[in-house]
Short mmCIF file of C-alpha atoms and ligand atoms in Angstrom, two decimals:
data_model
loop_
_atom_site.label_atom_id
_atom_site.label_comp_id
_atom_site.label_asym_id
_atom_site.label_seq_id
_atom_site.Cartn_x
_atom_site.Cartn_y
_atom_site.Cartn_z
CA MET A 1 0.00 0.00 0.00
CA GLU A 2 1.37 3.41 -0.88
CA ARG A 3 1.85 5.88 1.95
CA LEU A 4 -1.38 7.77 2.53
CA LYS A 5 -1.49 11.52 2.58
CA HIS A 6 -5.27 11.86 2.96
CA VAL A 7 -7.85 9.48 4.41
CA ILE A 8 -10.96 9.74 2.28
CA SER A 9 -12.22 6.20 1.70
CA ALA A 10 -11.84 2.88 3.47
CA ARG A 11 -10.95 1.43 0.08
CA GLN A 12 -7.55 3.12 0.40
CA PHE A 13 -6.70 0.59 3.11
CA ASP A 14 -6.15 -2.41 0.90
CA ASP A 15 -3.37 -4.05 2.88
CA PRO A 16 -4.15 -6.21 5.94
CA GLU A 17 -0.51 -5.88 7.05
CA PHE A 18 -0.90 -2.13 7.25
CA LEU A 19 -4.05 -2.52 9.34
CA LEU A 20 -2.29 -4.92 11.67
CA GLY A 21 0.44 -2.32 12.18
CA LEU A 22 -2.14 0.38 12.84
CA PHE A 23 -3.91 -1.86 15.37
CA GLU A 24 -0.62 -2.55 17.15
CA SER A 25 0.03 1.16 17.29
CA ALA A 26 -3.48 1.70 18.71
CA ASN A 27 -2.83 -0.99 21.34
CA ALA A 28 0.38 0.79 22.31
CA MET A 29 -1.53 4.09 22.64
CA ASP A 30 -4.10 2.41 24.85
CA ARG A 31 -1.40 0.89 27.07
CA ASP A 32 0.63 4.10 27.32
CA ASP A 33 -2.51 6.07 28.09
CA LYS A 34 -3.36 3.68 30.95
CA PHE A 35 0.13 3.93 32.40
CA ARG A 36 0.37 7.67 31.78
CA ALA A 37 3.36 7.01 29.60
CA LEU A 38 2.29 8.87 26.46
CA THR A 39 4.99 10.90 24.78
CA ASP A 40 4.24 14.00 22.70
CA PRO A 41 5.11 13.05 19.13
CA LEU A 42 2.76 15.73 17.74
CA ARG A 43 3.85 18.60 19.97
CA GLY A 44 3.37 21.89 18.14
CA ARG A 45 1.12 20.37 15.48
CA ILE A 46 -2.50 21.40 15.05
CA LEU A 47 -5.55 19.47 13.90
CA ALA A 48 -8.57 21.45 12.70
CA THR A 49 -11.92 19.71 13.02
CA LEU A 50 -14.45 21.22 10.61
CA PHE A 51 -17.86 19.73 11.32
CA TYR A 52 -20.84 20.71 9.17
CA GLU A 53 -22.97 17.93 10.70
CA PRO A 54 -23.60 16.92 14.32
CA SER A 55 -21.12 14.69 16.12
CA THR A 56 -20.08 13.75 19.61
CA ARG A 57 -17.80 10.73 19.44
CA THR A 58 -16.00 11.44 16.23
CA ARG A 59 -15.09 15.05 16.93
CA PHE A 60 -14.26 14.56 20.60
CA SER A 61 -12.20 11.45 19.94
CA PHE A 62 -10.23 13.20 17.19
CA GLU A 63 -9.59 16.14 19.47
CA ALA A 64 -8.73 14.01 22.49
CA ALA A 65 -6.43 11.93 20.28
CA MET A 66 -4.58 14.99 19.04
CA GLN A 67 -4.20 16.43 22.54
CA LYS A 68 -3.03 13.15 24.05
CA LEU A 69 -0.27 13.13 21.41
CA GLY A 70 0.82 16.59 22.52
CA GLY A 71 -0.82 18.51 19.68
CA GLY A 72 -3.49 21.18 19.67
CA VAL A 73 -6.88 21.56 18.02
CA LEU A 74 -8.87 24.22 16.23
CA THR A 75 -12.46 23.21 16.46
CA ALA A 76 -15.66 24.19 14.72
CA GLU A 77 -18.58 22.01 15.64
CA ASN A 78 -21.24 23.90 13.82
CA MET A 79 -19.64 25.01 10.57
CA ARG A 80 -22.90 25.04 8.69
CA GLU A 81 -24.21 27.91 10.82
CA SER A 82 -21.18 29.48 12.44
CA SER A 83 -18.52 29.69 9.75
CA SER A 84 -18.02 31.75 6.61
CA ALA A 85 -20.07 29.08 4.87
CA THR A 86 -23.10 31.16 5.86
CA LYS A 87 -21.60 34.01 3.86
CA GLY A 88 -21.26 31.74 0.87
CA GLU A 89 -17.63 30.67 1.15
CA THR A 90 -16.87 27.49 -0.75
CA ILE A 91 -15.32 24.42 0.87
CA ALA A 92 -12.28 24.88 -1.33
CA ASP A 93 -11.67 28.39 0.00
CA THR A 94 -12.30 27.36 3.60
CA VAL A 95 -9.81 24.52 3.27
CA ARG A 96 -7.25 26.78 1.61
CA ILE A 97 -7.44 29.13 4.57
CA VAL A 98 -7.59 26.56 7.36
CA SER A 99 -4.69 24.58 5.90
CA GLY A 100 -2.58 27.66 6.52
CA TYR A 101 -3.30 27.40 10.25
CA ALA A 102 -3.50 23.64 10.78
CA ASP A 103 -1.30 20.63 9.98
CA ALA A 104 -4.27 18.36 9.27
CA ILE A 105 -8.02 18.77 8.81
CA ALA A 106 -10.74 16.35 9.86
CA ILE A 107 -13.89 17.25 8.01
CA ARG A 108 -17.49 16.10 8.35
CA HIS A 109 -19.96 17.31 5.79
CA PHE A 110 -23.53 16.62 4.75
CA GLU A 111 -22.58 16.16 1.10
CA GLN A 112 -20.96 13.04 -0.26
CA GLY A 113 -17.63 13.76 -1.92
CA THR A 114 -16.75 16.85 0.10
CA ALA A 115 -13.70 15.33 1.78
CA ALA A 116 -12.39 14.18 -1.60
CA GLU A 117 -12.95 17.66 -2.99
CA ALA A 118 -11.03 19.16 -0.06
CA ALA A 119 -8.18 16.67 -0.54
CA ARG A 120 -7.74 17.75 -4.14
CA ILE A 121 -6.66 21.21 -3.09
CA SER A 122 -5.33 20.79 0.45
CA PRO A 123 -1.60 20.91 1.12
CA VAL A 124 -2.21 19.23 4.51
CA PRO A 125 -3.79 15.81 5.18
CA ILE A 126 -7.59 15.71 4.98
CA ILE A 127 -9.40 13.08 7.02
CA ASN A 128 -12.95 12.22 6.06
CA ALA A 129 -14.95 12.19 9.30
CA GLY A 130 -18.16 11.38 7.44
CA ASP A 131 -19.39 12.74 4.10
CA GLY A 132 -23.15 12.54 3.86
CA VAL A 133 -24.25 9.06 2.86
CA GLY A 134 -20.78 8.38 1.51
CA GLU A 135 -18.17 7.01 3.87
CA HIS A 136 -16.79 7.20 7.38
CA PRO A 137 -13.40 5.47 7.12
CA THR A 138 -12.09 6.16 10.63
CA GLN A 139 -15.24 4.61 12.09
CA ALA A 140 -14.61 1.52 9.98
CA LEU A 141 -11.02 1.31 11.22
CA THR A 142 -12.39 1.55 14.76
CA ASP A 143 -14.90 -1.18 14.00
CA VAL A 144 -12.39 -3.63 12.55
CA TYR A 145 -9.99 -2.92 15.41
CA THR A 146 -12.84 -3.65 17.83
CA ILE A 147 -13.70 -6.96 16.16
CA LYS A 148 -10.05 -8.03 16.27
CA LYS A 149 -9.77 -7.06 19.92
CA GLU A 150 -13.02 -8.70 20.97
CA LEU A 151 -12.89 -11.89 18.91
CA GLY A 152 -9.17 -12.30 18.33
CA ARG A 153 -9.57 -12.80 14.58
CA LEU A 154 -10.91 -11.22 11.41
CA SER A 155 -11.22 -14.19 9.10
CA GLY A 156 -13.94 -16.83 9.05
CA LEU A 157 -16.54 -14.51 10.55
CA ARG A 158 -20.24 -14.21 9.90
CA VAL A 159 -21.16 -10.55 10.17
CA ALA A 160 -24.78 -9.37 10.22
CA LEU A 161 -25.29 -5.72 9.27
CA VAL A 162 -28.69 -4.51 10.33
CA GLY A 163 -30.75 -1.38 9.73
CA ASP A 164 -30.20 1.50 7.34
CA LEU A 165 -27.74 0.02 4.87
CA LEU A 166 -28.74 2.57 2.23
CA ASN A 167 -27.71 5.68 4.13
CA GLY A 168 -25.37 4.29 6.78
CA ARG A 169 -21.93 5.54 5.82
CA THR A 170 -20.25 3.46 8.53
CA ILE A 171 -21.41 0.35 6.68
CA HIS A 172 -20.20 1.65 3.33
CA SER A 173 -16.73 1.96 4.83
CA LEU A 174 -16.80 -1.22 6.90
CA LEU A 175 -17.58 -3.60 4.03
CA PRO A 176 -14.38 -3.00 2.02
CA LEU A 177 -12.24 -3.44 5.11
CA LEU A 178 -13.88 -6.75 6.05
CA CYS A 179 -13.50 -7.94 2.46
CA LEU A 180 -9.73 -7.99 3.04
CA TYR A 181 -10.12 -11.05 5.24
CA LYS A 182 -10.74 -14.67 4.32
CA ASP A 183 -14.14 -16.33 4.49
CA VAL A 184 -16.11 -13.43 5.85
CA GLN A 185 -19.83 -13.91 5.23
CA PHE A 186 -22.34 -11.12 5.40
CA ASP A 187 -26.00 -11.01 6.31
CA LEU A 188 -27.45 -7.75 5.03
CA ILE A 189 -30.64 -7.08 6.96
CA SER A 190 -32.72 -4.04 6.09
CA PRO A 191 -36.16 -2.93 5.02
CA TRP A 192 -36.25 -3.15 1.25
CA GLN A 193 -36.26 0.67 0.90
CA LEU A 194 -33.03 0.82 2.90
CA ARG A 195 -31.20 -1.91 1.02
CA LEU A 196 -27.44 -1.64 0.55
CA PRO A 197 -26.83 0.49 -2.59
CA LEU A 198 -26.08 -1.34 -5.80
CA LYS A 199 -22.51 -0.07 -6.07
CA HIS A 200 -21.66 -1.63 -2.71
CA ARG A 201 -23.36 -4.91 -3.61
CA GLU A 202 -21.38 -4.90 -6.84
CA TYR A 203 -18.22 -4.35 -4.83
CA LEU A 204 -19.03 -7.42 -2.71
CA LEU A 205 -19.53 -9.47 -5.86
CA GLU A 206 -16.30 -8.20 -7.32
CA LYS A 207 -14.49 -9.26 -4.14
CA HIS A 208 -16.23 -12.67 -4.23
CA ALA A 209 -17.69 -12.02 -0.79
CA THR A 210 -20.53 -14.24 0.32
CA PHE A 211 -23.67 -12.41 1.32
CA ARG A 212 -27.36 -12.97 1.93
CA GLU A 213 -29.97 -10.24 1.99
CA SER A 214 -33.15 -10.26 4.00
CA GLU A 215 -35.72 -7.95 5.50
CA LYS A 216 -36.04 -10.17 8.52
CA LEU A 217 -33.74 -10.34 11.51
CA GLY A 218 -34.63 -13.97 12.12
CA SER A 219 -33.29 -16.79 14.30
CA GLU A 220 -30.96 -18.04 11.61
CA VAL A 221 -29.18 -14.71 11.44
CA LEU A 222 -29.05 -14.24 15.21
CA GLU A 223 -27.87 -17.76 15.96
CA GLN A 224 -25.11 -17.78 13.35
CA ALA A 225 -23.66 -14.29 13.72
CA ASP A 226 -20.23 -13.67 15.21
CA VAL A 227 -20.81 -9.94 14.88
CA LEU A 228 -24.23 -8.29 15.00
CA TYR A 229 -23.71 -4.73 13.79
CA ILE A 230 -26.79 -2.58 14.27
CA THR A 231 -27.18 0.85 12.67
CA ARG A 232 -29.39 3.83 13.32
CA VAL A 233 -32.01 4.64 10.70
CA GLN A 234 -30.54 7.89 9.38
CA LYS A 235 -33.45 10.24 9.94
CA GLU A 236 -31.64 13.23 8.46
CA ARG A 237 -31.44 11.54 5.05
CA PHE A 238 -35.18 11.03 4.55
CA ALA A 239 -37.22 13.24 2.26
CA SER A 240 -40.32 13.10 4.48
CA ALA A 241 -41.19 12.41 8.09
CA GLU A 242 -43.72 9.76 6.99
CA GLU A 243 -41.08 7.79 5.14
CA TYR A 244 -38.84 7.83 8.18
CA GLU A 245 -41.69 6.89 10.54
CA SER A 246 -42.54 3.88 8.41
CA VAL A 247 -39.11 2.27 8.87
CA LYS A 248 -37.57 3.83 11.98
CA ASP A 249 -38.37 0.95 14.29
CA ALA A 250 -37.89 -1.84 11.78
CA TYR A 251 -35.51 -3.66 14.15
CA ILE A 252 -35.26 -3.37 17.89
CA LEU A 253 -32.78 -5.64 19.59
CA ASP A 254 -34.05 -6.58 23.03
CA ALA A 255 -32.57 -8.75 25.77
CA ALA A 256 -34.31 -11.92 24.61
CA MET A 257 -32.99 -11.54 21.07
CA ALA A 258 -29.50 -10.70 22.33
CA ASN A 259 -29.49 -13.90 24.33
CA ARG A 260 -30.10 -15.95 21.22
CA LEU A 261 -26.70 -14.95 19.90
CA LYS A 262 -23.76 -17.29 20.38
CA PRO A 263 -22.17 -16.70 23.78
CA GLU A 264 -18.99 -15.38 22.18
CA ALA A 265 -20.75 -13.16 19.61
CA ILE A 266 -20.55 -9.38 19.90
CA ILE A 267 -23.09 -6.62 19.37
CA MET A 268 -21.76 -3.46 17.75
CA HIS A 269 -23.16 -0.01 16.93
CA ALA A 270 -21.31 3.14 15.86
CA LEU A 271 -23.73 5.13 18.06
CA PRO A 272 -25.72 7.27 18.63
CA ARG A 273 -28.55 4.76 19.03
CA VAL A 274 -32.18 5.72 19.07
CA ASN A 275 -34.51 2.74 19.61
CA GLU A 276 -32.68 0.00 17.76
CA ILE A 277 -30.92 -1.47 20.79
CA SER A 278 -32.95 -1.40 23.95
CA PRO A 279 -30.98 -0.24 27.00
CA GLU A 280 -31.55 -3.59 28.73
CA VAL A 281 -29.02 -5.07 26.28
CA ASP A 282 -26.25 -2.85 27.66
CA ASP A 283 -25.54 -5.25 30.53
CA ASN A 284 -25.18 -8.22 28.19
CA ALA A 285 -21.50 -9.22 27.98
CA ARG A 286 -21.89 -9.35 24.18
CA ALA A 287 -22.65 -5.60 24.03
CA ALA A 288 -19.41 -4.16 22.68
CA TYR A 289 -20.63 -0.73 21.53
CA PHE A 290 -19.31 1.34 24.40
CA ARG A 291 -15.92 -0.36 24.18
CA GLN A 292 -16.09 0.25 20.42
CA ALA A 293 -16.54 4.01 21.01
CA LYS A 294 -13.52 4.06 23.31
CA ASN A 295 -11.44 2.20 20.74
CA GLY A 296 -12.07 5.09 18.35
CA LEU A 297 -9.79 7.25 20.45
CA TYR A 298 -6.80 4.92 20.14
CA ILE A 299 -7.32 4.24 16.45
CA ARG A 300 -7.44 7.98 15.76
CA MET A 301 -4.28 8.48 17.81
CA ALA A 302 -2.54 5.80 15.76
CA LEU A 303 -3.82 7.31 12.53
CA LEU A 304 -2.83 10.89 13.41
CA LYS A 305 0.62 9.71 14.39
CA TYR A 306 0.95 7.87 11.08
CA LEU A 307 -0.19 10.92 9.08
CA LEU A 308 1.72 13.59 10.98
CA ALA A 309 4.68 12.28 12.96
C1 LIG B 401 -22.14 7.60 12.82
C2 LIG B 401 -22.09 8.63 11.72
O1 LIG B 401 -21.99 9.82 12.00
O2 LIG B 401 -22.14 8.19 10.59
N1 LIG B 401 -21.80 8.12 14.07
C3 LIG B 401 -20.48 8.13 14.45
O3 LIG B 401 -19.65 8.76 13.86
N2 LIG B 401 -20.14 7.34 15.49
C4 LIG B 401 -23.38 6.80 12.86
C5 LIG B 401 -24.69 7.51 12.93
O4 LIG B 401 -24.79 8.72 13.02
O5 LIG B 401 -25.69 6.79 12.90
#
């Protein structure tokens, strides 16, 4: 894999060896953080986080990551309303300016392709922190790191992806990463209207990945899954409230369903959740989503160090 300057798509990570190295680096960050042994490899460097869409985990974990590595942050959590965008400034101009102040830019935008557009003109690394219904590559790195940590392996897994596969950008980034590993089988569970887009299904075919599609989160899926990855129905992407209402509670994982999973299976979610995992599941040992959110910090530390140190 060639050395990355920008992180725009999960498809850039096409080398399992590279991922292994990144995961080892993340493990080292985790350990050093616990023992208060972190050094400051990014002292004097600045990360700008430009967020045009809401976020809690992604922005905070990027900023915490940068600060734990000794760097600083310039943060804008509400770019859509608070920045020069309201005066009509283009993304290209904003990036031109901010890249003069910061050594890297993490950008989240409501339009697909914005991070790629920024990367075309930016002299500093651009990290896609979510571009509309496009991708969310650092979440996918977090997710794969979590699976490896929880299950000890990435090959031979049956992974069920449940919910809004049409609009869920975390899924669009997760699939190509999981396709790097042997014998991974997918169950794609969604209401028909929220089916995984054709281009991603074509990608799976191209990679000779095995997948089944269904509208039903039935016993077969629950009992066979090693990873049950639930997604939020992406309300903000729907044209009308009625459309959203008709599918929003399509799947709700409750304690009884969670207990039908294999004992060693894990339940994942990029969060925030709405109704799709009932809070009673949180105490189930299989519930990995809060650990998953924490892992995002260490993966982002490892990634920032790779891009900037
Ligand atoms: C996800 C996102 O923004 O795509 N959240 C996150 O970054 N952890 C998932 C979501 O909003 O449903």
